[in-house]
Amino acid sequence: MDLTAVIGSKAKLPSMLLSGDGTTIKLPVEIKNGGNVAIAKGQVISVGIVARRVSDGAEVQVATFNNVSISSLKPDKVKTLNFNVTLPGDLDGDYQLVARVDSSNQLVENNESNNEAVANTPINMVEDYLSLTRLDTAGATWDYVGKA
């Protein structure tokens, strides 16, 4: 038995998000049975979603979906599942979404190293900053830039 995963070709990920704005992202994950026998009827797995920072590979857990059915998935067949995720509010920088199928190792597989799917499009997470410019009565200006 062997599961593989890819981020669906129809994924429409935003290129930039305001950190903590509550935007929900629909992440399609294609799970393929790369083995030569059908998955058992009633079989469920866990799918973990993380945000991986592009600059250093650090990961932040986004969500875990338990009891995801892959029941009776035949060899060489693909099941597309859509996961709705909201990124944590403390991210800053470029991140790629990563889906890990069978993240709790419920299935014994020939190859455990192909259970990870990485989105090609990084998402630039921008913290919310407030920028104010004031012109005082003497004609001088000052700026304030800080966290909102």
mmCIF file of C-alpha atoms in Angstrom:
data_model
loop_
_atom_site.group_PDB
_atom_site.id
_atom_site.type_symbol
_atom_site.label_atom_id
_atom_site.label_comp_id
_atom_site.label_asym_id
_atom_site.label_seq_id
_atom_site.Cartn_x
_atom_site.Cartn_y
_atom_site.Cartn_z
ATOM 1 C CA MET A 1 0.000 0.000 0.000
ATOM 2 C CA ASP A 2 1.283 3.472 -0.804
ATOM 3 C CA LEU A 3 -0.409 6.878 -0.632
ATOM 4 C CA THR A 4 0.908 9.909 -2.457
ATOM 5 C CA ALA A 5 -0.281 13.502 -2.211
ATOM 6 C CA VAL A 6 -0.211 16.631 -4.352
ATOM 7 C CA ILE A 7 -1.828 20.024 -3.943
ATOM 8 C CA GLY A 8 -4.627 20.076 -6.499
ATOM 9 C CA SER A 9 -3.987 21.767 -9.831
ATOM 10 C CA LYS A 10 -7.077 23.924 -9.284
ATOM 11 C CA ALA A 11 -5.720 25.467 -6.086
ATOM 12 C CA LYS A 12 -6.179 29.237 -6.127
ATOM 13 C CA LEU A 13 -3.961 30.449 -3.335
ATOM 14 C CA PRO A 14 -3.612 34.164 -2.604
ATOM 15 C CA SER A 15 -0.192 35.691 -3.206
ATOM 16 C CA MET A 16 -0.552 37.962 -0.155
ATOM 17 C CA LEU A 17 -2.640 38.010 3.022
ATOM 18 C CA LEU A 18 -2.886 40.326 5.991
ATOM 19 C CA SER A 19 -1.748 38.241 8.945
ATOM 20 C CA GLY A 20 -4.634 37.435 11.241
ATOM 21 C CA ASP A 21 -7.396 38.761 8.984
ATOM 22 C CA GLY A 22 -9.319 35.465 9.221
ATOM 23 C CA THR A 23 -9.293 34.655 5.505
ATOM 24 C CA THR A 24 -10.262 31.039 4.844
ATOM 25 C CA ILE A 25 -8.251 29.263 2.159
ATOM 26 C CA LYS A 26 -9.661 26.275 0.263
ATOM 27 C CA LEU A 27 -6.802 23.819 -0.184
ATOM 28 C CA PRO A 28 -7.502 20.926 -2.584
ATOM 29 C CA VAL A 29 -5.357 17.869 -1.850
ATOM 30 C CA GLU A 30 -5.220 14.947 -4.248
ATOM 31 C CA ILE A 31 -4.572 11.604 -2.563
ATOM 32 C CA LYS A 32 -3.539 8.743 -4.819
ATOM 33 C CA ASN A 33 -3.427 5.048 -3.998
ATOM 34 C CA GLY A 34 -0.077 4.159 -5.532
ATOM 35 C CA GLY A 35 -0.248 0.592 -4.272
ATOM 36 C CA ASN A 36 -1.530 -2.499 -6.025
ATOM 37 C CA VAL A 37 -4.519 -3.244 -3.745
ATOM 38 C CA ALA A 38 -7.616 -1.215 -2.878
ATOM 39 C CA ILE A 39 -7.715 0.628 0.422
ATOM 40 C CA ALA A 40 -9.895 -1.219 2.938
ATOM 41 C CA LYS A 41 -13.544 -0.240 3.213
ATOM 42 C CA GLY A 42 -14.040 2.219 6.085
ATOM 43 C CA GLN A 43 -10.358 3.263 6.187
ATOM 44 C CA VAL A 44 -9.729 6.745 7.544
ATOM 45 C CA ILE A 45 -6.543 8.791 7.899
ATOM 46 C CA SER A 46 -5.448 12.100 9.364
ATOM 47 C CA VAL A 47 -4.326 15.005 7.199
ATOM 48 C CA GLY A 48 -2.118 17.675 8.729
ATOM 49 C CA ILE A 49 -1.716 21.143 7.231
ATOM 50 C CA VAL A 50 1.296 23.288 8.109
ATOM 51 C CA ALA A 51 2.630 26.648 6.950
ATOM 52 C CA ARG A 52 6.340 26.363 6.064
ATOM 53 C CA ARG A 53 8.374 29.574 6.061
ATOM 54 C CA VAL A 54 10.260 29.822 2.763
ATOM 55 C CA SER A 55 13.332 31.523 4.251
ATOM 56 C CA ASP A 56 14.283 28.818 6.759
ATOM 57 C CA GLY A 57 11.805 25.925 6.560
ATOM 58 C CA ALA A 58 10.330 26.579 10.020
ATOM 59 C CA GLU A 59 6.814 25.164 10.279
ATOM 60 C CA VAL A 60 3.667 26.273 12.064
ATOM 61 C CA GLN A 61 0.816 23.810 12.538
ATOM 62 C CA VAL A 62 -2.331 25.167 10.865
ATOM 63 C CA ALA A 63 -4.856 22.341 11.193
ATOM 64 C CA THR A 64 -5.270 18.601 11.576
ATOM 65 C CA PHE A 65 -8.220 16.841 9.987
ATOM 66 C CA ASN A 66 -8.962 13.467 11.572
ATOM 67 C CA ASN A 67 -11.144 10.643 10.296
ATOM 68 C CA VAL A 68 -10.689 11.602 6.642
ATOM 69 C CA SER A 69 -12.198 8.796 4.582
ATOM 70 C CA ILE A 70 -10.180 7.118 1.844
ATOM 71 C CA SER A 71 -12.441 4.071 1.966
ATOM 72 C CA SER A 72 -12.157 1.621 -0.946
ATOM 73 C CA LEU A 73 -9.753 3.835 -2.959
ATOM 74 C CA LYS A 74 -8.644 1.598 -5.811
ATOM 75 C CA PRO A 75 -5.037 1.264 -7.055
ATOM 76 C CA ASP A 76 -3.875 4.210 -9.209
ATOM 77 C CA LYS A 77 -7.063 6.157 -8.424
ATOM 78 C CA VAL A 78 -7.121 9.671 -6.969
ATOM 79 C CA LYS A 79 -9.459 11.187 -4.423
ATOM 80 C CA THR A 80 -9.545 14.997 -4.207
ATOM 81 C CA LEU A 81 -10.388 16.447 -0.819
ATOM 82 C CA ASN A 82 -10.899 20.132 -0.081
ATOM 83 C CA PHE A 83 -9.703 21.458 3.257
ATOM 84 C CA ASN A 84 -10.693 24.903 4.532
ATOM 85 C CA VAL A 85 -7.879 26.436 6.555
ATOM 86 C CA THR A 86 -7.286 29.759 8.259
ATOM 87 C CA LEU A 87 -3.671 30.757 8.814
ATOM 88 C CA PRO A 88 -2.543 31.812 12.302
ATOM 89 C CA GLY A 89 -2.420 35.526 13.038
ATOM 90 C CA ASP A 90 1.255 35.706 13.964
ATOM 91 C CA LEU A 91 2.821 34.828 10.607
ATOM 92 C CA ASP A 92 5.076 37.322 8.852
ATOM 93 C CA GLY A 93 6.944 36.590 5.619
ATOM 94 C CA ASP A 94 6.562 34.106 2.770
ATOM 95 C CA TYR A 95 4.977 30.724 3.566
ATOM 96 C CA GLN A 96 4.068 27.625 1.573
ATOM 97 C CA LEU A 97 1.169 25.444 2.614
ATOM 98 C CA VAL A 98 2.066 21.798 3.140
ATOM 99 C CA ALA A 99 -0.409 18.912 3.405
ATOM 100 C CA ARG A 100 0.683 15.642 5.014
ATOM 101 C CA VAL A 101 -1.608 12.698 4.322
ATOM 102 C CA ASP A 102 -1.696 9.862 6.833
ATOM 103 C CA SER A 103 0.040 12.270 9.214
ATOM 104 C CA SER A 104 -0.555 9.967 12.194
ATOM 105 C CA ASN A 105 0.698 6.882 10.301
ATOM 106 C CA GLN A 106 -2.542 4.919 10.439
ATOM 107 C CA LEU A 107 -1.530 2.940 7.326
ATOM 108 C CA VAL A 108 1.554 0.805 6.863
ATOM 109 C CA GLU A 109 3.003 1.944 3.542
ATOM 110 C CA ASN A 110 5.845 0.894 1.278
ATOM 111 C CA ASN A 111 7.024 4.509 1.056
ATOM 112 C CA GLU A 112 6.243 6.995 3.840
ATOM 113 C CA SER A 113 8.352 9.754 2.259
ATOM 114 C CA ASN A 114 5.832 10.703 -0.465
ATOM 115 C CA ASN A 115 2.950 11.684 1.806
ATOM 116 C CA GLU A 116 3.756 15.386 1.708
ATOM 117 C CA ALA A 117 2.361 17.863 -0.805
ATOM 118 C CA VAL A 118 3.768 21.391 -1.018
ATOM 119 C CA ALA A 119 1.900 24.278 -2.645
ATOM 120 C CA ASN A 120 3.915 25.865 -5.444
ATOM 121 C CA THR A 121 2.653 29.368 -4.716
ATOM 122 C CA PRO A 122 4.068 30.996 -1.589
ATOM 123 C CA ILE A 123 1.766 33.296 0.378
ATOM 124 C CA ASN A 124 3.264 36.566 1.592
ATOM 125 C CA MET A 125 1.922 37.139 5.096
ATOM 126 C CA VAL A 126 2.020 40.820 6.015
ATOM 127 C CA GLU A 127 1.518 42.080 9.556
ATOM 128 C CA ASP A 128 -0.922 44.938 9.999
ATOM 129 C CA TYR A 129 0.928 48.223 10.409
ATOM 130 C CA LEU A 130 -0.396 51.701 10.829
ATOM 131 C CA SER A 131 1.336 54.530 9.013
ATOM 132 C CA LEU A 132 0.407 58.105 9.847
ATOM 133 C CA THR A 133 1.811 61.353 8.490
ATOM 134 C CA ARG A 134 0.977 64.653 10.149
ATOM 135 C CA LEU A 135 1.712 68.171 9.002
ATOM 136 C CA ASP A 136 2.078 70.448 12.014
ATOM 137 C CA THR A 137 1.380 74.200 12.044
ATOM 138 C CA ALA A 138 5.007 75.094 11.386
ATOM 139 C CA GLY A 139 4.995 73.079 8.168
ATOM 140 C CA ALA A 140 7.144 70.257 9.496
ATOM 141 C CA THR A 141 6.022 66.664 9.087
ATOM 142 C CA TRP A 142 6.495 63.600 11.212
ATOM 143 C CA ASP A 143 5.723 59.997 10.592
ATOM 144 C CA TYR A 144 4.597 57.185 12.817
ATOM 145 C CA VAL A 145 4.865 53.630 11.665
ATOM 146 C CA GLY A 146 3.921 50.912 14.097
ATOM 147 C CA LYS A 147 1.834 47.886 14.752
ATOM 148 C CA ALA A 148 -1.853 48.729 14.553
#
